[in-house]
Coordinates of C-alpha atoms in Angstrom, one line a residue:
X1 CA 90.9 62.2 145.5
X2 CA 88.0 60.2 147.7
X3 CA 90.1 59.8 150.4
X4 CA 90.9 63.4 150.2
X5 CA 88.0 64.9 150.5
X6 CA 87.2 62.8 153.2
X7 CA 89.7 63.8 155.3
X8 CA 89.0 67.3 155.1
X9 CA 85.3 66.6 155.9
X10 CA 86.2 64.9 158.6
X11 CA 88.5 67.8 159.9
X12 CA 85.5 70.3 159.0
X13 CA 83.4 67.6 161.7
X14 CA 85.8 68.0 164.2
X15 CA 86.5 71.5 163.8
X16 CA 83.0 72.1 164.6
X17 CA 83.0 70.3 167.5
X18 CA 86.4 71.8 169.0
X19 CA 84.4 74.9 168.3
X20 CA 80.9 73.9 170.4
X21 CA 83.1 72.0 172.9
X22 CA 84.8 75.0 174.0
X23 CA 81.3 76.6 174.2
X24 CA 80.0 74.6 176.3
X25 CA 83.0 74.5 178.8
X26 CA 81.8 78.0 179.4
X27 CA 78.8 76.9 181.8
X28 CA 79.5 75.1 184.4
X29 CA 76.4 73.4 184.0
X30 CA 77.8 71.7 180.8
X31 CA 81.6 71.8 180.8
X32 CA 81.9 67.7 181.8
X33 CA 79.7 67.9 177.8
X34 CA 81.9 70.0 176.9
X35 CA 84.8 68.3 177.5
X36 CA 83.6 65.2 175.9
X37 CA 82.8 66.5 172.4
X38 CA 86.4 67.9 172.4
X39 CA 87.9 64.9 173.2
X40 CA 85.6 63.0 170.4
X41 CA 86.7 65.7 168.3
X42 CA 90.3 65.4 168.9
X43 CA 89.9 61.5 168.3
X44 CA 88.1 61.8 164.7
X45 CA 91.3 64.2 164.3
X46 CA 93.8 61.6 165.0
X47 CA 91.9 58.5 163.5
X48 CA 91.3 60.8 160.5
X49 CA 95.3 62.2 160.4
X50 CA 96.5 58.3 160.1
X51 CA 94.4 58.2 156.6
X52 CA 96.8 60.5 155.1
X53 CA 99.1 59.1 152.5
X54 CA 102.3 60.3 153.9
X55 CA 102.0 58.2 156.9
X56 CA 105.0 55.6 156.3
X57 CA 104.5 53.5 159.5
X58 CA 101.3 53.0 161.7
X59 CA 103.5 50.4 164.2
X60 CA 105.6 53.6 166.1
X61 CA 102.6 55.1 165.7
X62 CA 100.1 53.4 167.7
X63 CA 102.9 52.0 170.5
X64 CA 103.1 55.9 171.3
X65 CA 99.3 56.2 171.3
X66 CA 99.2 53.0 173.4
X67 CA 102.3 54.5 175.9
X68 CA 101.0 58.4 175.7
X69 CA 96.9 56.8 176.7
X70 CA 98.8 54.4 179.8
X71 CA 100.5 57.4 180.9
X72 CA 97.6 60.1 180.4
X73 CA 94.9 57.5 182.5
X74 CA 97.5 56.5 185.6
X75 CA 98.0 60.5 186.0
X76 CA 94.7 61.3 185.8
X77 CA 93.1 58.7 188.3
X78 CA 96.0 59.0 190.7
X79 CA 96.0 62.8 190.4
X80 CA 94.6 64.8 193.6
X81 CA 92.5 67.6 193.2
X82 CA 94.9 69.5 194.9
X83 CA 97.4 69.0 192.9
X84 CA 95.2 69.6 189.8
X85 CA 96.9 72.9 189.0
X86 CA 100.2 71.2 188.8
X87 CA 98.5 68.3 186.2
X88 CA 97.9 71.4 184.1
X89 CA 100.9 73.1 184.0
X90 CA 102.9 70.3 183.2
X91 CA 100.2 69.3 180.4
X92 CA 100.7 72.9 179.1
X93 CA 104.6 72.3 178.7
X94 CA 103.8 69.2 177.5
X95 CA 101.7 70.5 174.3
X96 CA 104.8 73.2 174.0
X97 CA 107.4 70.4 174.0
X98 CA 105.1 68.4 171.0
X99 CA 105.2 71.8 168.5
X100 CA 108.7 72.7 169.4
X101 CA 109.4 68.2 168.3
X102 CA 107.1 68.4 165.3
X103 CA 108.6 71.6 164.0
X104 CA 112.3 71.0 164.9
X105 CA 112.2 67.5 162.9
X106 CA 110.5 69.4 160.3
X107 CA 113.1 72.0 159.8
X108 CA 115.9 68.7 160.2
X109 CA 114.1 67.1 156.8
X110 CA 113.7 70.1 154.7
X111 CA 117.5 71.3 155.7
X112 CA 119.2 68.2 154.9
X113 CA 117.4 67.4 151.5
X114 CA 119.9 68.7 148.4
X115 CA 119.4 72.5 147.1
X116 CA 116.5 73.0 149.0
X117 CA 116.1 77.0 149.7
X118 CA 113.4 77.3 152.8
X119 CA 110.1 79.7 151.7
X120 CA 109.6 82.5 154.0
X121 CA 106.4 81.5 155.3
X122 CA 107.4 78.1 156.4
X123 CA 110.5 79.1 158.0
X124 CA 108.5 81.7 160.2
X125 CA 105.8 79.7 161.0
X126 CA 109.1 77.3 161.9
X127 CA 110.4 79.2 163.9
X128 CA 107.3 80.8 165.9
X129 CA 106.4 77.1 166.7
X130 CA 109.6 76.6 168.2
X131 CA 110.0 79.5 170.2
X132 CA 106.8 80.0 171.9
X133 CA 107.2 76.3 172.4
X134 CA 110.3 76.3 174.0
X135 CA 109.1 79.3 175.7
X136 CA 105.9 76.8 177.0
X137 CA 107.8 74.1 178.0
X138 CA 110.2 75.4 180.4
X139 CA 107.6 78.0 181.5
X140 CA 105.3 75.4 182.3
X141 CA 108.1 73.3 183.7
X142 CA 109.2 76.3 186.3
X143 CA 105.3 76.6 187.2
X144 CA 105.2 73.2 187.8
X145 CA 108.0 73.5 190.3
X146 CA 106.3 76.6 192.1
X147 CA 103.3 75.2 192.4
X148 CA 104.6 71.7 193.6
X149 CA 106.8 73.6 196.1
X150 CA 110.0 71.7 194.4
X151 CA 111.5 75.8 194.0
X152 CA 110.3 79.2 195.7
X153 CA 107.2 79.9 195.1
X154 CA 108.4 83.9 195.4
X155 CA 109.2 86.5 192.7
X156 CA 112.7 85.2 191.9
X157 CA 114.1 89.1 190.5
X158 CA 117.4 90.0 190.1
X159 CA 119.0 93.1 189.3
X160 CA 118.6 93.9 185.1
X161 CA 116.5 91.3 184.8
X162 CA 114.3 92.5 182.2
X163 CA 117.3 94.2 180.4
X164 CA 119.1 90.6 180.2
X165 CA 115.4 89.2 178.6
X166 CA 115.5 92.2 176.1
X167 CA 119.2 91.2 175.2
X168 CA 118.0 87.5 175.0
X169 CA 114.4 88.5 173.1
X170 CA 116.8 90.2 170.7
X171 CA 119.5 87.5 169.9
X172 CA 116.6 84.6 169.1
X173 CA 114.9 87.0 166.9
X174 CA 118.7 87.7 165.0
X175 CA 119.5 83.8 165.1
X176 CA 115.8 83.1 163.8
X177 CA 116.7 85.3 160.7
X178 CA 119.7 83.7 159.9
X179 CA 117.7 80.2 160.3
X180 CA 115.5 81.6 157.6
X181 CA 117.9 82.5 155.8
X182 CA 120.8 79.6 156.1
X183 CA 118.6 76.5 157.0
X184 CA 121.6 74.5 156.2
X185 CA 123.3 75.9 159.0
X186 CA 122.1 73.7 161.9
X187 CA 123.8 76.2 164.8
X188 CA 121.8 78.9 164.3
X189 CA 118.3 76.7 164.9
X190 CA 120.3 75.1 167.8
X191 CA 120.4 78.9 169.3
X192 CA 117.0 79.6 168.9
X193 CA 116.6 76.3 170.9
X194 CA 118.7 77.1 173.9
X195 CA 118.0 80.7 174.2
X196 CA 114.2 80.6 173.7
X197 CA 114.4 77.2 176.2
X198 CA 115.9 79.7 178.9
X199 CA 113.4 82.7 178.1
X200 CA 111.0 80.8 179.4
X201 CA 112.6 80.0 182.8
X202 CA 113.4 83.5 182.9
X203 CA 109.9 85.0 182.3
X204 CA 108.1 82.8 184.8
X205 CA 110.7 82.9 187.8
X206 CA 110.1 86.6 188.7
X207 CA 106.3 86.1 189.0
X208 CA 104.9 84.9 192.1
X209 CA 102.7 82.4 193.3
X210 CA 99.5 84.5 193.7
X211 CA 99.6 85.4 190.1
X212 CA 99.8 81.5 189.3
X213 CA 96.3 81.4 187.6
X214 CA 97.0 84.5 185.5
X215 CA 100.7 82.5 184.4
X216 CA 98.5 79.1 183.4
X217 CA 96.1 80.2 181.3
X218 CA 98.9 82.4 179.4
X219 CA 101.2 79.1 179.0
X220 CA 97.8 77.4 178.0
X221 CA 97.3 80.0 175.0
X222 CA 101.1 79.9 174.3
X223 CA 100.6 75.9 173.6
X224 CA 97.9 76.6 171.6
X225 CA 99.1 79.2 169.5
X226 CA 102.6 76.8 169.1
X227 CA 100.1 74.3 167.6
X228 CA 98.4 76.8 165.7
X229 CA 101.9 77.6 163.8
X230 CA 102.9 74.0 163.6
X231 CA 99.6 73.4 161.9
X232 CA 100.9 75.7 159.3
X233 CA 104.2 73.8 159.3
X234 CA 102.4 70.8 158.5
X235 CA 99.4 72.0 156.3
X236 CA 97.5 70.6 159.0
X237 CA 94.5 72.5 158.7
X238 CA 92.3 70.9 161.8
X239 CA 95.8 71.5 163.9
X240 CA 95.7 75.3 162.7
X241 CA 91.8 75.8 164.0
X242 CA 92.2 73.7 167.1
X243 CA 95.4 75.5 168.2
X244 CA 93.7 79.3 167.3
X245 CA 90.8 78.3 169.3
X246 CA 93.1 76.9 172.7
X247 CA 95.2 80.3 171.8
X248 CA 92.5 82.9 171.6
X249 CA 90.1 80.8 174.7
X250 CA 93.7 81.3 176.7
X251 CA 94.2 84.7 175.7
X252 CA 90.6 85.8 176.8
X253 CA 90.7 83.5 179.9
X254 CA 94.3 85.6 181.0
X255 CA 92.5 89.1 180.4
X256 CA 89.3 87.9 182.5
X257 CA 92.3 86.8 184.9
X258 CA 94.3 90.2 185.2
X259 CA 91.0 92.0 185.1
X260 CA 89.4 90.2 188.8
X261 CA 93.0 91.2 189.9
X262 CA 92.6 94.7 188.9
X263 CA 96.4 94.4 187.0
X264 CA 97.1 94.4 183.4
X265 CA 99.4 91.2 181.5
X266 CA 102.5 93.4 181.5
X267 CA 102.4 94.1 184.9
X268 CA 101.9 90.6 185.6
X269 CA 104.8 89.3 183.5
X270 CA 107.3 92.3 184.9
X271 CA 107.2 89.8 187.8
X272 CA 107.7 90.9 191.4
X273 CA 104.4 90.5 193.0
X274 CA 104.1 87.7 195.9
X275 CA 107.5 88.9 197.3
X276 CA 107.4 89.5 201.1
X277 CA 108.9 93.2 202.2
X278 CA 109.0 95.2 205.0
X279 CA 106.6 97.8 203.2
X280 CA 104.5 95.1 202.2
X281 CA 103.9 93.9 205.2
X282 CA 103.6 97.4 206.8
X283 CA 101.1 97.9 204.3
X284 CA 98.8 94.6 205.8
X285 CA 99.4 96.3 209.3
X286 CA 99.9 92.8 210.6
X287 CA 101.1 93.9 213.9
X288 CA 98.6 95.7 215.0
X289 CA 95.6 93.1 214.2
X290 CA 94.2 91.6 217.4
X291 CA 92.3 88.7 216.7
X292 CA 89.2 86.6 218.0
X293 CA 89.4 83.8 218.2
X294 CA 86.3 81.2 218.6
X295 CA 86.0 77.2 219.6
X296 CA 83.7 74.6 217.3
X297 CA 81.0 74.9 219.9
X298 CA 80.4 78.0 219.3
X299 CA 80.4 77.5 215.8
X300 CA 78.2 75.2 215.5
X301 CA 75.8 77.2 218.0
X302 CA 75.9 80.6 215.7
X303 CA 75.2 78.4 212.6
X304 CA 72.5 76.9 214.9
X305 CA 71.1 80.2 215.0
X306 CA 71.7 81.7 211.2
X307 CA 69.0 81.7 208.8
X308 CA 71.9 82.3 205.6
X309 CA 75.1 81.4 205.2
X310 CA 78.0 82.2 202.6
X311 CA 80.7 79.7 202.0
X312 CA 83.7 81.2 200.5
X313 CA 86.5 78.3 199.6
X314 CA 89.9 79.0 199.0
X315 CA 93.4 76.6 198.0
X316 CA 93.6 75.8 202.0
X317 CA 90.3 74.3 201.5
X318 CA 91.9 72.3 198.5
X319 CA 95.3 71.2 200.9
X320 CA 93.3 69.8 203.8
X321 CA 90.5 68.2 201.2
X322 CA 87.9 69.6 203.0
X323 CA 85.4 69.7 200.5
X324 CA 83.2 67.0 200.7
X325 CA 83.0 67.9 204.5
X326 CA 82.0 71.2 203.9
X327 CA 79.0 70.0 201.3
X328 CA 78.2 67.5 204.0
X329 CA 77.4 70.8 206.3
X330 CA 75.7 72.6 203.2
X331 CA 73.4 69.6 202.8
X332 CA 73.1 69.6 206.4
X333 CA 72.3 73.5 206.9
X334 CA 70.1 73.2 203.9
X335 CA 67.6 70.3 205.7
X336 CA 67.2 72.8 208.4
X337 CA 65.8 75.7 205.9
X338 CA 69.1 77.8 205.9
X339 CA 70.2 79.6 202.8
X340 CA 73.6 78.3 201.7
X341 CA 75.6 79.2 198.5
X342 CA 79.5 79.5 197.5
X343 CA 81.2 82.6 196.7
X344 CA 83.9 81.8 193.9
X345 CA 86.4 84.6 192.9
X346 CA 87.9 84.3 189.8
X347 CA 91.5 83.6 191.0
X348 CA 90.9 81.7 194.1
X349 CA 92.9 78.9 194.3
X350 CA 96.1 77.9 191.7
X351 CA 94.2 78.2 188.4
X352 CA 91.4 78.8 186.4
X353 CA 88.0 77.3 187.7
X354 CA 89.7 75.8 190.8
X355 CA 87.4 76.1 193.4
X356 CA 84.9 75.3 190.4
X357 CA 86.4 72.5 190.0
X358 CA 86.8 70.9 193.3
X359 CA 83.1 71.6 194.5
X360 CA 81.8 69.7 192.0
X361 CA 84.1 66.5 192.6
X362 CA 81.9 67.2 196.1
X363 CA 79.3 66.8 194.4
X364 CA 77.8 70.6 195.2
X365 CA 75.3 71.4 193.1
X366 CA 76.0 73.8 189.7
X367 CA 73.7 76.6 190.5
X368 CA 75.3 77.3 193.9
X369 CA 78.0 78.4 192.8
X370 CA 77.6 81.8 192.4
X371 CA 80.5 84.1 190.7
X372 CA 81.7 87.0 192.9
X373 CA 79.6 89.9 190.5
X374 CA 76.4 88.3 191.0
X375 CA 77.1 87.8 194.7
X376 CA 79.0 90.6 196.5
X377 CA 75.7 92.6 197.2
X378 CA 74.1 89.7 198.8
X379 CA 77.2 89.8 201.8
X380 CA 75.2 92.4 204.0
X381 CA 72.4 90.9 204.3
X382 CA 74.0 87.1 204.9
X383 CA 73.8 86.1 208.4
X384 CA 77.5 84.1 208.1
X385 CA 80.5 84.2 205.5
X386 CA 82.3 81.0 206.2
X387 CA 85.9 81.4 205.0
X388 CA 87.4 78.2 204.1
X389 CA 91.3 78.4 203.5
X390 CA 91.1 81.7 201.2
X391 CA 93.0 84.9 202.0
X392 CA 93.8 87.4 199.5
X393 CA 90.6 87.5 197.9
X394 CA 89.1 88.4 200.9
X395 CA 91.4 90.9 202.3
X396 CA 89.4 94.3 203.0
X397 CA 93.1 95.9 202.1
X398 CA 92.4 95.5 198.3
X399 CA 89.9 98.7 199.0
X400 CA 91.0 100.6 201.6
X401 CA 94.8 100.4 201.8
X402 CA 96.3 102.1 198.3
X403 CA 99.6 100.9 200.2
X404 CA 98.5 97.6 199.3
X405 CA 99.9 95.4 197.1
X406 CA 96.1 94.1 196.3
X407 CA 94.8 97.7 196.5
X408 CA 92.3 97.8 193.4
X409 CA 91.8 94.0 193.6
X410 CA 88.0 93.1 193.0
X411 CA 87.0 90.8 196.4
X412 CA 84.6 89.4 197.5
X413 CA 82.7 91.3 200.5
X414 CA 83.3 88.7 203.3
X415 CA 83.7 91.8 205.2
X416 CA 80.2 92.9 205.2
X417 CA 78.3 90.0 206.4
X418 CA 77.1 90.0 209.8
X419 CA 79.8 87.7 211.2
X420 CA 82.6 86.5 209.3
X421 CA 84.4 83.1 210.3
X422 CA 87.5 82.3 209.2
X423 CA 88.9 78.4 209.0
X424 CA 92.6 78.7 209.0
X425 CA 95.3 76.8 209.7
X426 CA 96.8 80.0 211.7
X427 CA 97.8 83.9 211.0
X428 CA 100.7 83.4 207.9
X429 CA 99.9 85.9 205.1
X430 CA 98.7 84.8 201.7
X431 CA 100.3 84.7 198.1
X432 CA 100.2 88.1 198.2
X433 CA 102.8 88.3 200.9
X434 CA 100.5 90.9 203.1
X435 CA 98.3 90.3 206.7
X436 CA 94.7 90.3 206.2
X437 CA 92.6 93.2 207.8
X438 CA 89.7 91.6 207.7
X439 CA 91.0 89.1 210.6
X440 CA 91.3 91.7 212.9
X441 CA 87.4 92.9 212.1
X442 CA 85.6 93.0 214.9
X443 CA 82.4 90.8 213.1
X444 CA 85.2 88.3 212.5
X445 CA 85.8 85.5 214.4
X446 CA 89.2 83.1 213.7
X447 CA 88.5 79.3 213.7
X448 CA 92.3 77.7 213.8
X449 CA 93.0 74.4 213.0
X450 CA 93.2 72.1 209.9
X451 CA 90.2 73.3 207.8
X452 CA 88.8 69.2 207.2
X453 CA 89.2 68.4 211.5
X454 CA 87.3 72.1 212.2
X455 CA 84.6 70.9 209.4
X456 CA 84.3 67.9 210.5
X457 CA 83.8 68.4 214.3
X458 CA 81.9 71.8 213.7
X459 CA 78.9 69.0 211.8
X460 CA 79.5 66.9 214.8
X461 CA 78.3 69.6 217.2
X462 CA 75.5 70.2 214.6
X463 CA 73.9 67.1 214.8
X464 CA 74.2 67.0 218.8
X465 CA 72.5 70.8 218.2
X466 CA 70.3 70.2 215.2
X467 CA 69.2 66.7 215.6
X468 CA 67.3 65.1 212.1

């Protein structure tokens, strides 16, 4: 009875903390905090969990922990920060693949013990563990592989697509009845298996890679709303609150997402957009944009002569690691009483936070980063808008061309600043498969090359310009 009640005091502790963890991650200004008490919390869950009675061996138990904690620390330190989306991703289908295990061997031990008659409520909660985890896993496993460039990152659509996922939604929700219903009959959980393991390739393959950060933080609630109902398969009530919380933060996170791309979840999930057509591009006008194109000297000479300057990163920023260069010219803008900040839109980049994310491995302070709500107005009266590797968040198109794929997209009003330089590699369209007006502006001035060699020789000419 001791023992107990302290393991559901413990779980009350920790619940708590998941709770003001998740809080905190809300400010950028705290989220490393954050992410601490969680993971304190999650331990006190686990050290807690191995008090339990029912545990019958503690050897296989701590060699995973041992394997799972080697594993978890050689991925995280060798990990780039470009390819932290892809870390994520395949962490989300990881967290599916651990409620589909738990659940499935679950549903092995009641079915094979004698006369046993499964309740209702366990065998749903069962069964919605296993399919949104099987759902999670391969999801997270194709947006791994678009993200990592291992398949096309495109809309993959064929025609009756959605009709063959109806068909499919159908026959796992029949097979899952008869699971209920016959839990000694092994075949039927073996087809919710299969068929919810290939819903989840389906439903991610038709969407497209600019709609990646919208597809993570879904897969991330999914895994937390697999735990969730595992946590009612085991009576687990510390595994039922942490999953509710990862599902409803996901949830929330995905609307916030669909909402700075001016499209609703369904749309996003019908698939299709990022796919490269005629119309599409005849939408962008591509053709018909004649560029300006300007060297690093005279670069360096109109930020000589700037008294603001508004930095807008984007995921080419991320591939050429540019960032620390670009703080270096911040810090070095900054010396010489020139305003600097960073625009961040809410789906620049392959996920959630992002561009967060990689500025402050930089270094760049918390309070310069400034959301795209509480910045747009200050673009007309900013001397520069540096763009650094981003594209569809900046394309003027999203309010003037209802042709436009992006038309309706909030952006961020590059546009309007008194000269606009873009860093890019060279004139390919973004994600969004479309040309960017704004390149063809005439306030905008194109600065090819690899965005960490144009940073770095653009500071070079600085300090010849702008001694210390």
């Amino acid at each position: 009875m001791e023992r107990d009640l302290i393991i559901k005091i413990a779980y009350l502790i920790a619940s708590v903390m998941f709770i003001i963890g998740i809080k905190m991650l809300g400010k950028t200004s705290t989220a490393r905090r954050g992410n601490f008490v969680s993971a304190i919390a999650m331990l006190i869950a686990v050290l807690v969990t191995l008090l339990d009675s029912q545990i019958l061996s503690y050897t296989e138990i701590f060699v995973t922990i041992l394997i799972g904690s080697v594993i978890g620390t050689v991925i995280a330190q060798r990990v780039e920060m470009t390819s932290m989306p892809e870390m994520v991703a395949i962490f989300n289908g990881f967290g599916g693949a651990a409620s589909v295990l738990v659940a499935t061997s679950e549903y092995w031990r009641m079915a094979h013990e004698a006369g046993y008659s499964m309740e209702m409520v366990v065998g749903v909660t069962i069964i919605i563990s296993v399919i949104i985890g099987c759902v999670t896993l391969t999801g997270s496993l194709v947006a791994f592989g678009k993200l990592k460039g291992l398949i096309n990152g495109r809309a993959v659509v064929f025609s009756g697509q959605h009709a063959v996922n109806a068909i499919l939604f159908l026959a796992v929700l029949a097979l899952s009845v008869l699971v209920v219903l016959q839990p000694n009959a092994e075949i039927w959980m073996l087809g919710v298996l299969a068929i919810a393991l290939l819903l989840g390739v389906l439903t991610v393959i038709p969407i497209g890679g600019a709609d990646m950060p919208v597809v993570i933080s879904l897969l991330n609630s999914y895994s937390g709303i697999a735990a969730c109902a595992t946590g009612f398969v085991l009576n687990n009530q510390v595994l039922i609150i942490a999953g509710a919380l990862v599902g409803a933060s996901g949830i929330i996170l995905t609307q916030i997402m669909c909402k700075a791309m001016n499209r609703s979840l369904v749309n996003v999930l019908l698939g299709g957009f990022g796919q490269t057509s005629s119309s599409a591009a005849a939408a962008g006008g591509g053709e018909d944009i004649v560029v300006k194109e300007v060297g690093v000297e005279e670069t360096a000479m109109l930020f000589e002569s700037a008294s603001s300057v508004i930095i807008v990163p984007g995921y080419g920023m991320a591939v050429a690691q540019a960032q620390h260069i670009v703080r270096e010219l911040a810090d070095m803008l900054e010396k010489r009483g020139i305003s600097v900040k960073f625009a961040i839109h809410p789906v620049a980049g392959r996920m959630p936070g992002h561009m967060n994310v990689l500025l402050a491995e930089a270094n760049i302070s918390y309070d310069k980063l400034i959301e795209m709500d509480q910045i747009n107005d200050e673009f007309a009266n900013t001397d520069i808008a540096l763009i650094i590797g981003a594209n569809d968040v900046v394309n003027p198109a999203a309010r003037t061309n209802p042709g436009s794929p992006i038309y309706g997209m909030p952006i961020l009003n590059a546009d309007k600043a008194r000269t606009v330089i873009v860093c890019k590699r060279g004139m390919s369209a973004g994600y969004a498969g479309i040309e960017n007006e704004l390149f063809g502006f005439p306030n905008c001035l194109m600065l090819f090359g690899d965005a960490k060699s144009s940073m770095t020789k653009v500071v070079s000419e600085l300090k010849e310009l702008m001694p210390a």
